[in-house]
CSV table of C-alpha atoms in Angstrom, one decimal:
chain,number,residue,atom,x,y,z
A,1,UNK,CA,0.0,0.0,0.0
A,2,UNK,CA,1.5,3.3,-1.1
A,3,UNK,CA,2.6,5.7,1.7
A,4,UNK,CA,1.1,9.2,1.9
A,5,UNK,CA,3.6,11.7,0.4
A,6,UNK,CA,4.7,14.7,2.3
A,7,UNK,CA,4.4,17.4,-0.3
A,8,UNK,CA,1.2,18.5,-2.1
A,9,UNK,CA,1.2,20.1,-5.6
A,10,UNK,CA,-0.2,23.6,-5.3
A,11,UNK,CA,-3.2,24.5,-7.5
A,12,UNK,CA,-3.3,28.2,-8.3
A,13,UNK,CA,-6.9,28.6,-7.2
A,14,UNK,CA,-6.9,25.7,-4.7
A,15,UNK,CA,-3.5,26.2,-3.3
A,16,UNK,CA,-4.6,26.3,0.4
A,17,UNK,CA,-6.6,23.3,1.6
A,18,UNK,CA,-8.6,24.8,4.5
A,19,UNK,CA,-9.8,22.4,7.2
A,20,UNK,CA,-12.6,24.3,8.8
A,21,UNK,CA,-14.3,21.2,10.4
A,22,UNK,CA,-11.4,19.4,12.2
A,23,UNK,CA,-11.7,19.7,15.9
A,24,UNK,CA,-9.5,18.8,18.9
A,25,UNK,CA,-12.3,16.5,20.2
A,26,UNK,CA,-11.8,13.1,18.5
A,27,UNK,CA,-15.4,12.2,19.1
A,28,UNK,CA,-17.6,15.1,18.3
A,29,UNK,CA,-21.3,14.3,18.6
A,30,UNK,CA,-23.2,13.9,15.3
A,31,UNK,CA,-26.9,14.5,15.4
A,32,UNK,CA,-29.3,12.0,13.8
A,33,UNK,CA,-29.8,14.3,10.8
A,34,UNK,CA,-26.6,16.3,10.3
A,35,UNK,CA,-27.0,19.9,9.3
A,36,UNK,CA,-25.1,21.7,6.5
A,37,UNK,CA,-21.5,21.8,7.6
A,38,UNK,CA,-20.8,24.9,9.7
A,39,UNK,CA,-18.1,27.4,8.9
A,40,UNK,CA,-15.0,27.2,11.1
A,41,UNK,CA,-11.5,28.5,10.8
A,42,UNK,CA,-10.8,30.4,7.7
A,43,UNK,CA,-13.1,30.4,4.7
A,44,UNK,CA,-16.0,28.0,4.5
A,45,UNK,CA,-15.6,25.3,1.8
A,46,UNK,CA,-19.3,25.1,1.0
A,47,UNK,CA,-21.7,28.1,0.8
A,48,UNK,CA,-24.0,27.8,3.8
A,49,UNK,CA,-27.5,29.0,3.7
A,50,UNK,CA,-27.9,32.6,4.6
A,51,UNK,CA,-28.7,33.7,8.1
A,52,UNK,CA,-32.3,33.0,8.8
A,53,UNK,CA,-32.7,31.1,5.5
A,54,UNK,CA,-34.6,27.8,5.7
A,55,UNK,CA,-32.8,24.7,4.6
A,56,UNK,CA,-33.6,23.6,1.0
A,57,UNK,CA,-36.5,21.1,1.0
A,58,UNK,CA,-35.7,17.5,0.2
A,59,UNK,CA,-38.4,14.9,-0.7
A,60,UNK,CA,-37.5,11.5,0.8
A,61,UNK,CA,-37.6,8.6,-1.7
A,62,UNK,CA,-40.2,6.7,0.3
A,63,UNK,CA,-42.5,9.7,0.3
A,64,UNK,CA,-42.2,10.1,-3.5
A,65,UNK,CA,-42.8,6.4,-4.1
A,66,UNK,CA,-45.8,6.4,-1.8
A,67,UNK,CA,-47.2,9.5,-3.6
A,68,UNK,CA,-46.8,7.8,-7.0
A,69,UNK,CA,-48.5,4.6,-5.8
A,70,UNK,CA,-51.2,6.6,-4.1
A,71,UNK,CA,-51.8,8.6,-7.3
A,72,UNK,CA,-52.2,5.3,-9.3
A,73,UNK,CA,-54.7,4.1,-6.7
A,74,UNK,CA,-56.7,7.3,-7.1
A,75,UNK,CA,-56.7,6.8,-10.9
A,76,UNK,CA,-57.9,3.3,-10.5
A,77,UNK,CA,-60.6,4.5,-8.1
A,78,UNK,CA,-61.7,7.1,-10.7
A,79,UNK,CA,-62.1,4.2,-13.2
A,80,UNK,CA,-64.0,2.1,-10.7
A,81,UNK,CA,-66.5,4.9,-10.0
A,82,UNK,CA,-67.2,5.3,-13.8
A,83,UNK,CA,-67.2,1.6,-14.6
A,84,UNK,CA,-70.6,0.1,-15.5
A,85,UNK,CA,-70.9,-3.7,-15.2
A,86,UNK,CA,-72.0,-5.3,-18.4
A,87,UNK,CA,-72.1,-8.8,-19.9
A,88,UNK,CA,-71.5,-7.5,-23.4
A,89,UNK,CA,-68.1,-8.5,-24.8
A,90,UNK,CA,-67.5,-5.1,-26.4
A,91,UNK,CA,-68.2,-3.3,-23.1
A,92,UNK,CA,-65.7,-5.6,-21.4
A,93,UNK,CA,-62.9,-4.7,-23.8
A,94,UNK,CA,-63.9,-1.0,-23.6
A,95,UNK,CA,-63.8,-1.0,-19.8
A,96,UNK,CA,-60.3,-2.5,-19.9
A,97,UNK,CA,-59.2,0.1,-22.4
A,98,UNK,CA,-60.5,2.9,-20.2
A,99,UNK,CA,-58.5,1.6,-17.2
A,100,UNK,CA,-55.2,1.0,-19.1
A,101,UNK,CA,-55.7,4.4,-20.9
A,102,UNK,CA,-56.1,6.3,-17.6
A,103,UNK,CA,-53.1,4.5,-16.0
A,104,UNK,CA,-51.0,5.1,-19.1
A,105,UNK,CA,-51.8,8.9,-19.0
A,106,UNK,CA,-51.0,9.1,-15.3
A,107,UNK,CA,-47.8,7.1,-15.9
A,108,UNK,CA,-46.7,9.6,-18.6
A,109,UNK,CA,-47.2,12.5,-16.1
A,110,UNK,CA,-45.1,10.6,-13.5
A,111,UNK,CA,-42.3,10.0,-16.0
A,112,UNK,CA,-42.2,13.7,-17.0
A,113,UNK,CA,-42.2,14.7,-13.3
A,114,UNK,CA,-39.3,12.4,-12.5
A,115,UNK,CA,-37.2,14.2,-15.2
A,116,UNK,CA,-38.4,17.7,-14.5
A,117,UNK,CA,-35.3,18.3,-12.3
A,118,UNK,CA,-37.3,19.8,-9.4
A,119,UNK,CA,-34.6,20.5,-6.7
A,120,UNK,CA,-36.6,19.1,-3.8
A,121,UNK,CA,-36.9,15.8,-5.7
A,122,UNK,CA,-33.4,15.8,-7.1
A,123,UNK,CA,-31.7,16.5,-3.8
A,124,UNK,CA,-33.9,14.2,-1.8
A,125,UNK,CA,-34.2,11.2,-4.1
A,126,UNK,CA,-31.0,11.4,-6.1
A,127,UNK,CA,-30.5,11.7,-9.9
A,128,UNK,CA,-29.4,8.0,-10.3
A,129,UNK,CA,-32.5,6.6,-8.5
A,130,UNK,CA,-34.8,9.0,-10.5
A,131,UNK,CA,-33.2,7.8,-13.7
A,132,UNK,CA,-33.8,4.1,-12.7
A,133,UNK,CA,-37.4,4.8,-11.7
A,134,UNK,CA,-37.9,6.6,-15.0
A,135,UNK,CA,-36.5,3.8,-17.0
A,136,UNK,CA,-38.5,1.1,-15.2
A,137,UNK,CA,-41.7,3.2,-15.3
A,138,UNK,CA,-41.2,3.8,-19.0
A,139,UNK,CA,-41.5,0.1,-19.6
A,140,UNK,CA,-44.7,-0.1,-17.6
A,141,UNK,CA,-46.1,2.9,-19.5
A,142,UNK,CA,-45.3,1.3,-22.9
A,143,UNK,CA,-47.0,-1.9,-21.7
A,144,UNK,CA,-50.1,0.0,-20.6
A,145,UNK,CA,-50.2,2.0,-23.9
A,146,UNK,CA,-49.9,-1.3,-25.9
A,147,UNK,CA,-52.7,-2.9,-23.8
A,148,UNK,CA,-54.9,0.2,-24.2
A,149,UNK,CA,-54.4,0.1,-28.0
A,150,UNK,CA,-55.2,-3.6,-28.3
A,151,UNK,CA,-58.2,-3.5,-26.0
A,152,UNK,CA,-59.7,-0.4,-27.7
A,153,UNK,CA,-59.1,-1.9,-31.1
A,154,UNK,CA,-60.6,-5.3,-30.3
A,155,UNK,CA,-63.5,-3.7,-28.5
A,156,UNK,CA,-64.3,-1.5,-31.5
A,157,UNK,CA,-64.0,-4.4,-33.8
A,158,UNK,CA,-66.5,-6.4,-31.7
A,159,UNK,CA,-68.8,-3.5,-31.4
A,160,UNK,CA,-68.9,-2.8,-35.2
A,161,UNK,CA,-68.6,-6.5,-36.1
A,162,UNK,CA,-65.7,-5.9,-38.4
A,163,UNK,CA,-62.2,-7.3,-38.8
A,164,UNK,CA,-59.2,-5.7,-37.1
A,165,UNK,CA,-57.9,-4.0,-40.3
A,166,UNK,CA,-61.3,-2.3,-41.0
A,167,UNK,CA,-61.6,-1.4,-37.3
A,168,UNK,CA,-58.2,0.2,-37.3
A,169,UNK,CA,-59.1,2.4,-40.3
A,170,UNK,CA,-62.4,3.3,-38.7
A,171,UNK,CA,-60.7,4.4,-35.4
A,172,UNK,CA,-58.1,6.4,-37.2
A,173,UNK,CA,-60.8,8.4,-38.9
A,174,UNK,CA,-61.4,10.2,-35.6
A,175,UNK,CA,-58.9,13.1,-35.2
A,176,UNK,CA,-58.3,12.5,-31.5
A,177,UNK,CA,-57.5,8.9,-32.0
A,178,UNK,CA,-55.2,9.7,-34.9
A,179,UNK,CA,-53.4,12.0,-32.6
A,180,UNK,CA,-53.1,9.2,-30.0
A,181,UNK,CA,-51.8,6.9,-32.7
A,182,UNK,CA,-49.0,9.4,-33.6
A,183,UNK,CA,-48.2,9.8,-29.9
A,184,UNK,CA,-48.0,6.0,-29.6
A,185,UNK,CA,-45.5,5.8,-32.4
A,186,UNK,CA,-43.4,8.6,-30.7
A,187,UNK,CA,-43.4,6.8,-27.4
A,188,UNK,CA,-42.4,3.5,-29.1
A,189,UNK,CA,-39.5,5.3,-30.7
A,190,UNK,CA,-38.4,6.6,-27.3
A,191,UNK,CA,-38.7,3.1,-25.9
A,192,UNK,CA,-36.7,1.5,-28.7
A,193,UNK,CA,-33.9,4.0,-28.5
A,194,UNK,CA,-33.7,3.6,-24.7
A,195,UNK,CA,-32.9,-0.1,-25.0
A,196,UNK,CA,-29.3,-0.5,-23.9
A,197,UNK,CA,-28.2,-2.2,-27.1
A,198,UNK,CA,-29.6,0.5,-29.3
A,199,UNK,CA,-28.6,3.5,-27.2
A,200,UNK,CA,-24.9,2.4,-27.3
A,201,UNK,CA,-25.0,2.9,-31.0
A,202,UNK,CA,-26.6,6.3,-31.0
A,203,UNK,CA,-25.0,9.7,-30.5
A,204,UNK,CA,-26.1,11.3,-27.3
A,205,UNK,CA,-27.6,14.2,-29.4
A,206,UNK,CA,-29.7,11.8,-31.4
A,207,UNK,CA,-30.9,10.0,-28.4
A,208,UNK,CA,-31.8,13.3,-26.7
A,209,UNK,CA,-33.7,14.6,-29.8
A,210,UNK,CA,-35.8,11.4,-30.0
A,211,UNK,CA,-36.6,11.8,-26.3
A,212,UNK,CA,-37.8,15.3,-26.8
A,213,UNK,CA,-40.5,13.7,-28.9
A,214,UNK,CA,-42.0,12.3,-25.7
A,215,UNK,CA,-43.2,15.8,-24.9
A,216,UNK,CA,-45.1,16.0,-28.2
A,217,UNK,CA,-46.4,12.4,-27.6
A,218,UNK,CA,-47.6,13.5,-24.1
A,219,UNK,CA,-49.4,16.5,-25.6
A,220,UNK,CA,-51.1,14.3,-28.3
A,221,UNK,CA,-52.1,11.8,-25.6
A,222,UNK,CA,-53.7,14.6,-23.6
A,223,UNK,CA,-55.7,15.7,-26.6
A,224,UNK,CA,-57.0,12.2,-27.0
A,225,UNK,CA,-57.9,11.9,-23.3
A,226,UNK,CA,-59.9,15.1,-23.3
A,227,UNK,CA,-61.8,14.0,-26.4
A,228,UNK,CA,-62.5,10.4,-25.1
A,229,UNK,CA,-64.8,9.0,-22.6
A,230,UNK,CA,-62.2,8.1,-20.0
A,231,UNK,CA,-62.3,11.2,-17.8
A,232,UNK,CA,-66.0,11.4,-17.1
A,233,UNK,CA,-67.5,14.7,-15.8
A,234,UNK,CA,-66.3,18.3,-15.9
A,235,UNK,CA,-64.6,18.2,-12.5
A,236,UNK,CA,-62.5,15.2,-13.4
A,237,UNK,CA,-61.5,16.8,-16.7
A,238,UNK,CA,-60.5,20.0,-14.8
A,239,UNK,CA,-58.4,18.1,-12.3
A,240,UNK,CA,-56.7,16.1,-15.1
A,241,UNK,CA,-56.0,19.3,-17.0
A,242,UNK,CA,-54.5,20.9,-13.9
A,243,UNK,CA,-52.2,17.9,-13.3
A,244,UNK,CA,-50.9,18.2,-16.9
A,245,UNK,CA,-50.5,22.0,-16.6
A,246,UNK,CA,-48.6,21.6,-13.3
A,247,UNK,CA,-46.1,19.1,-14.8
A,248,UNK,CA,-45.7,21.3,-17.9
A,249,UNK,CA,-44.9,24.4,-15.8
A,250,UNK,CA,-42.4,22.4,-13.7
A,251,UNK,CA,-40.7,21.2,-16.9
A,252,UNK,CA,-40.5,24.6,-18.5
A,253,UNK,CA,-39.4,26.3,-15.3
A,254,UNK,CA,-36.7,23.9,-14.1
A,255,UNK,CA,-35.4,22.7,-17.5
A,256,UNK,CA,-35.3,26.0,-19.3
A,257,UNK,CA,-36.1,29.2,-17.2
A,258,UNK,CA,-33.9,28.4,-14.2
A,259,UNK,CA,-30.7,27.5,-16.2
A,260,UNK,CA,-31.1,30.6,-18.4
A,261,UNK,CA,-31.7,32.8,-15.4
A,262,UNK,CA,-28.7,31.3,-13.7
A,263,UNK,CA,-26.5,31.9,-16.8
A,264,UNK,CA,-27.5,35.6,-16.9
A,265,UNK,CA,-27.1,36.1,-13.2
A,266,UNK,CA,-23.8,34.3,-12.6
A,267,UNK,CA,-22.0,34.8,-16.0
A,268,UNK,CA,-20.0,31.6,-15.6
A,269,UNK,CA,-16.9,31.3,-17.7
A,270,UNK,CA,-14.0,28.9,-18.0
A,271,UNK,CA,-11.1,30.2,-15.9
A,272,UNK,CA,-8.5,27.5,-16.4
A,273,UNK,CA,-8.1,23.9,-17.8
A,274,UNK,CA,-5.4,22.0,-16.1
A,275,UNK,CA,-4.0,18.5,-16.6
A,276,UNK,CA,-4.1,16.4,-13.5
A,277,UNK,CA,-2.9,13.0,-14.7
A,278,UNK,CA,-2.6,11.6,-18.2
A,279,UNK,CA,-6.1,11.5,-19.5
A,280,UNK,CA,-7.7,13.5,-16.7
A,281,UNK,CA,-8.2,17.3,-16.6
A,282,UNK,CA,-9.7,19.8,-14.2
A,283,UNK,CA,-11.8,22.7,-15.4
A,284,UNK,CA,-12.2,25.7,-13.2
A,285,UNK,CA,-15.3,27.8,-13.9
A,286,UNK,CA,-15.7,31.2,-12.4
A,287,UNK,CA,-18.7,33.6,-12.1
A,288,UNK,CA,-20.5,36.2,-10.0
A,289,UNK,CA,-22.3,35.3,-6.8
A,290,UNK,CA,-21.7,31.5,-7.2
A,291,UNK,CA,-22.5,30.9,-3.6
A,292,UNK,CA,-26.2,31.6,-4.4
A,293,UNK,CA,-26.2,28.4,-6.4
A,294,UNK,CA,-26.0,26.6,-3.0
A,295,UNK,CA,-23.9,23.8,-4.4
A,296,UNK,CA,-23.0,21.2,-1.8
A,297,UNK,CA,-19.9,18.9,-1.9
A,298,UNK,CA,-21.0,15.6,-3.5
A,299,UNK,CA,-23.4,17.2,-6.0
A,300,UNK,CA,-23.0,17.7,-9.7
A,301,UNK,CA,-24.1,20.1,-12.5
A,302,UNK,CA,-25.0,19.5,-16.1
A,303,UNK,CA,-22.5,21.6,-17.9
A,304,UNK,CA,-23.0,23.1,-21.4
A,305,UNK,CA,-19.8,24.7,-22.6
A,306,UNK,CA,-20.6,27.2,-25.4
A,307,UNK,CA,-17.9,26.1,-27.8
A,308,UNK,CA,-17.8,24.2,-31.0
A,309,UNK,CA,-18.8,20.6,-30.6
A,310,UNK,CA,-20.0,21.0,-27.0
A,311,UNK,CA,-22.7,23.6,-26.9
A,312,UNK,CA,-25.5,21.1,-27.9
A,313,UNK,CA,-24.7,18.6,-25.1
A,314,UNK,CA,-25.2,19.0,-21.3
A,315,UNK,CA,-22.4,17.0,-19.6
A,316,UNK,CA,-23.0,15.7,-16.0
A,317,UNK,CA,-19.8,16.3,-14.0
A,318,UNK,CA,-19.5,16.3,-10.2
A,319,UNK,CA,-17.8,19.1,-8.3
A,320,UNK,CA,-14.3,17.9,-7.4
A,321,UNK,CA,-13.8,20.5,-4.7
A,322,UNK,CA,-16.0,22.7,-2.5
A,323,UNK,CA,-17.0,26.0,-3.9
A,324,UNK,CA,-14.5,28.7,-3.2
A,325,UNK,CA,-13.8,32.3,-4.4
A,326,UNK,CA,-16.8,32.2,-6.7
A,327,UNK,CA,-15.2,29.2,-8.5
A,328,UNK,CA,-16.5,25.8,-9.3
A,329,UNK,CA,-14.2,22.9,-10.3
A,330,UNK,CA,-14.9,19.7,-12.1
A,331,UNK,CA,-12.4,16.9,-12.9
A,332,UNK,CA,-13.0,15.0,-16.1
A,333,UNK,CA,-11.7,11.7,-17.5
A,334,UNK,CA,-11.0,12.1,-21.2
A,335,UNK,CA,-12.7,9.1,-22.9
A,336,UNK,CA,-14.6,10.3,-25.9
A,337,UNK,CA,-15.1,13.2,-28.3
A,338,UNK,CA,-16.9,15.4,-25.9
A,339,UNK,CA,-14.4,15.0,-23.1
A,340,UNK,CA,-11.5,15.5,-25.5
A,341,UNK,CA,-13.1,18.8,-26.5
A,342,UNK,CA,-13.4,19.7,-22.8
A,343,UNK,CA,-9.7,19.4,-22.6
A,344,UNK,CA,-9.3,21.9,-25.3
A,345,UNK,CA,-11.5,24.6,-23.8
A,346,UNK,CA,-10.1,28.1,-23.6
A,347,UNK,CA,-10.3,30.5,-20.7
A,348,UNK,CA,-13.2,32.9,-21.2
A,349,UNK,CA,-15.5,30.3,-22.8
A,350,UNK,CA,-19.1,30.9,-21.6
A,351,UNK,CA,-20.7,28.1,-19.6
A,352,UNK,CA,-24.4,27.2,-18.9
A,353,UNK,CA,-24.6,25.2,-15.7
A,354,UNK,CA,-27.8,23.5,-14.7
A,355,UNK,CA,-28.0,22.4,-11.1
A,356,UNK,CA,-26.8,21.6,-8.6
A,357,UNK,CA,-28.2,18.0,-8.6
A,358,UNK,CA,-27.7,14.9,-6.6
A,359,UNK,CA,-28.2,13.6,-3.1
A,360,UNK,CA,-24.7,12.3,-2.3
A,361,UNK,CA,-24.3,15.0,0.4
A,362,UNK,CA,-23.8,15.4,4.1
A,363,UNK,CA,-27.5,15.3,4.6
A,364,UNK,CA,-27.5,11.5,4.1
A,365,UNK,CA,-25.1,11.0,7.0
A,366,UNK,CA,-26.4,9.2,10.1
A,367,UNK,CA,-23.2,8.1,11.9
A,368,UNK,CA,-20.2,9.8,13.4
A,369,UNK,CA,-17.8,7.7,11.4
A,370,UNK,CA,-17.8,7.8,7.6
A,371,UNK,CA,-16.1,5.7,5.0
A,372,UNK,CA,-15.6,7.1,1.6
A,373,UNK,CA,-15.1,4.5,-1.1
A,374,UNK,CA,-14.0,5.6,-4.6
A,375,UNK,CA,-13.1,3.9,-7.8
A,376,UNK,CA,-11.3,5.7,-10.6
A,377,UNK,CA,-12.6,9.1,-11.5
A,378,UNK,CA,-15.4,8.5,-9.1
A,379,UNK,CA,-13.1,10.1,-6.6
A,380,UNK,CA,-14.3,13.6,-7.7
A,381,UNK,CA,-17.4,14.0,-5.5
A,382,UNK,CA,-15.8,12.1,-2.6
A,383,UNK,CA,-12.7,14.3,-2.7
A,384,UNK,CA,-15.1,17.3,-2.0
A,385,UNK,CA,-16.7,15.4,0.8
A,386,UNK,CA,-13.4,14.3,2.2
A,387,UNK,CA,-12.5,17.9,2.8
A,388,UNK,CA,-15.8,19.2,4.0
A,389,UNK,CA,-17.6,16.5,6.0
A,390,UNK,CA,-17.7,17.4,9.7
A,391,UNK,CA,-15.6,15.3,12.0
A,392,UNK,CA,-12.5,15.0,14.1
A,393,UNK,CA,-9.4,12.9,13.8
A,394,UNK,CA,-10.2,9.3,13.1
A,395,UNK,CA,-13.7,9.9,12.0
A,396,UNK,CA,-13.1,9.8,8.2
A,397,UNK,CA,-11.6,7.0,6.1
A,398,UNK,CA,-11.0,7.1,2.3
A,399,UNK,CA,-10.4,4.0,0.3
A,400,UNK,CA,-9.4,4.7,-3.3
A,401,UNK,CA,-9.5,1.8,-5.8
A,402,UNK,CA,-7.4,2.1,-9.0
A,403,UNK,CA,-5.6,-0.3,-11.3
A,404,UNK,CA,-2.2,1.4,-10.6
A,405,UNK,CA,-0.7,4.5,-9.2
A,406,UNK,CA,-1.1,6.3,-12.5
A,407,UNK,CA,-4.9,5.9,-12.1
A,408,UNK,CA,-4.9,7.9,-8.9
A,409,UNK,CA,-6.6,11.3,-9.5
A,410,UNK,CA,-6.0,14.4,-7.3
A,411,UNK,CA,-3.6,12.3,-5.2
A,412,UNK,CA,-1.6,15.1,-3.8
A,413,UNK,CA,-4.8,17.0,-2.7
A,414,UNK,CA,-6.2,13.9,-1.0
A,415,UNK,CA,-2.9,13.3,0.9
A,416,UNK,CA,-2.8,17.0,2.0
A,417,UNK,CA,-6.4,16.7,3.3
A,418,UNK,CA,-5.6,13.4,5.1
A,419,UNK,CA,-2.7,15.0,6.9
A,420,UNK,CA,-4.5,18.1,7.9
A,421,UNK,CA,-7.6,16.3,9.1
A,422,UNK,CA,-5.7,13.3,10.5
A,423,UNK,CA,-8.0,11.1,8.4
A,424,UNK,CA,-7.1,7.6,7.1
A,425,UNK,CA,-6.3,7.3,3.4
A,426,UNK,CA,-5.7,3.9,1.7
A,427,UNK,CA,-5.0,3.2,-2.0
A,428,UNK,CA,-6.3,-0.2,-3.2
A,429,UNK,CA,-4.2,-0.8,-6.3
A,430,UNK,CA,-4.3,-3.7,-8.7
A,431,UNK,CA,-6.0,-4.9,-11.9
A,432,UNK,CA,-9.7,-5.7,-11.6
A,433,UNK,CA,-9.2,-9.3,-12.7
A,434,UNK,CA,-6.6,-10.0,-10.0
A,435,UNK,CA,-7.1,-13.1,-7.8
A,436,UNK,CA,-7.0,-10.8,-4.7
A,437,UNK,CA,-10.1,-8.6,-4.3
A,438,UNK,CA,-9.3,-5.6,-2.0
A,439,UNK,CA,-13.1,-4.9,-1.8
A,440,UNK,CA,-14.0,-8.3,-0.5
A,441,UNK,CA,-15.8,-8.2,2.9
A,442,UNK,CA,-12.8,-9.6,4.8
A,443,UNK,CA,-10.4,-7.2,3.2
A,444,UNK,CA,-12.7,-4.2,4.0
A,445,UNK,CA,-13.0,-5.3,7.6
A,446,UNK,CA,-9.2,-5.6,7.9
A,447,UNK,CA,-8.8,-2.0,6.7
A,448,UNK,CA,-11.8,-0.6,8.7
A,449,UNK,CA,-12.2,-2.8,11.8
A,450,UNK,CA,-15.4,-1.1,13.0
A,451,UNK,CA,-16.8,-1.0,9.4
A,452,UNK,CA,-20.4,-1.8,10.5
A,453,UNK,CA,-20.5,1.4,12.6
A,454,UNK,CA,-19.8,3.6,9.5
A,455,UNK,CA,-21.9,5.5,7.0
A,456,UNK,CA,-20.4,4.7,3.6
A,457,UNK,CA,-20.3,7.1,0.6
A,458,UNK,CA,-19.6,5.1,-2.6
A,459,UNK,CA,-18.8,6.4,-6.1
A,460,UNK,CA,-17.2,4.6,-9.0
A,461,UNK,CA,-17.9,2.7,-12.2
A,462,UNK,CA,-21.3,0.9,-12.1
A,463,UNK,CA,-19.8,-2.6,-12.0
A,464,UNK,CA,-17.4,-1.7,-9.2
A,465,UNK,CA,-20.2,0.1,-7.3
A,466,UNK,CA,-22.5,-2.9,-7.5
A,467,UNK,CA,-19.7,-5.3,-6.3
A,468,UNK,CA,-18.6,-3.0,-3.5
A,469,UNK,CA,-22.2,-2.5,-2.3
A,470,UNK,CA,-22.7,-6.2,-2.1
A,471,UNK,CA,-19.4,-6.6,-0.2
A,472,UNK,CA,-20.3,-3.9,2.3
A,473,UNK,CA,-23.6,-5.5,3.1
A,474,UNK,CA,-22.0,-8.9,3.6
A,475,UNK,CA,-19.4,-7.1,5.8
A,476,UNK,CA,-22.2,-5.9,8.1
A,477,UNK,CA,-23.0,-2.4,6.8
A,478,UNK,CA,-26.8,-2.0,6.5
A,479,UNK,CA,-27.8,-1.3,3.0
A,480,UNK,CA,-29.6,1.9,4.1
A,481,UNK,CA,-26.2,3.3,5.2
A,482,UNK,CA,-24.5,2.7,1.8
A,483,UNK,CA,-25.0,6.0,0.0
A,484,UNK,CA,-24.2,5.8,-3.7
A,485,UNK,CA,-25.1,7.8,-6.8
A,486,UNK,CA,-24.0,6.9,-10.3
A,487,UNK,CA,-24.8,8.5,-13.6
A,488,UNK,CA,-23.2,7.8,-16.9
A,489,UNK,CA,-21.8,10.6,-19.0
A,490,UNK,CA,-22.3,10.6,-22.8
A,491,UNK,CA,-19.2,9.0,-24.3
A,492,UNK,CA,-19.4,9.5,-28.1
């Protein structure tokens, strides 16, 4: 295991590594729900809320999930109130079509809400969990749309005593149904391009453009719902319309208005691009009043660099250091066309930053002792947490997994922080296919004897994160105390 070096390379804007949270007491009490880290000696590493300012709201995952399930139950109840029992075959199919249509319409609203980037949802649930729910929900919605289409078509064919081809032509003669058919094709295209095998072959811009079609598909579906019999009386139609209007406003506000307003207010520009290791660069972005963004260590932004080849793509990069001197820093692994262009950015390039997003923050902490476990460039959000999490000597441990010493990113800064905070820092080096697994339960317990008493913050490649999570649970850490957030950057 490599020893911690004694000299740290000095970064021009991050030359001093302040340690505002280290205390002489080795066992400072940690409340059940830790507050935002307080300022201490010197300059605060993270912008605290203003005096008298309430903490930003965060919606817990369980509450959001319960709300979604409760909403589905309300939709089913609406269908049950309207349903009229009948022994006729066409009525049976029509009733099934009504239920699946209502649930599909509700599901579309939920999918749009999950991706609206509402701060309370993003900060409480986490971007990676929202993306997983969105992907899983998309499959359910496509299934409901398919069931609605088949049931409505068969019911109409039975009612008119025609074959399916004739029934299809008859249904499409109605404008609202033709709109629904176009929306169904758009949703199908979104579903097909979201399949892993297909998405890997598409440029991110192409995939994103197809997904924008889901907004048009939702609008076409809404037209169909208002014209159809599914919604019943005027009150139900008004409530349904208000639900759609609310989601539309949230999408417009948080996906467009807020980022544009932030760009005009903060005037973010590239200040410096610096090589960290071969294939890894740090980008410093400076602006006005950056503290008002309230970015916390562990969070990320979606960065749109207004330069050739990059302006059309929002790249999700975590902050690799706490905010300081109106400056944000990200550290990026060069692995595709977009990230190669990031390396060639020039000082002064204007930047649009949407965020902050993510729930991998101090608010998840429940224990005094914390283990930070990083893999590769996943060190970036954990490096910011390593510096800023409250705690005294011995409370923080960082395990950094890499194939060799050349893969260690921000090494000198990590070692400087470890010395100043009297925190443990271990490099776990070796190829991933080695016979010895440094992340096996026994190995983890050897490095961190009281492992089960820790909160664990984990960030790394998806395969490594899954394996490490399983090892931590087998080593005695409750799954609820393994905090991880992974998102994949576009790599074309």
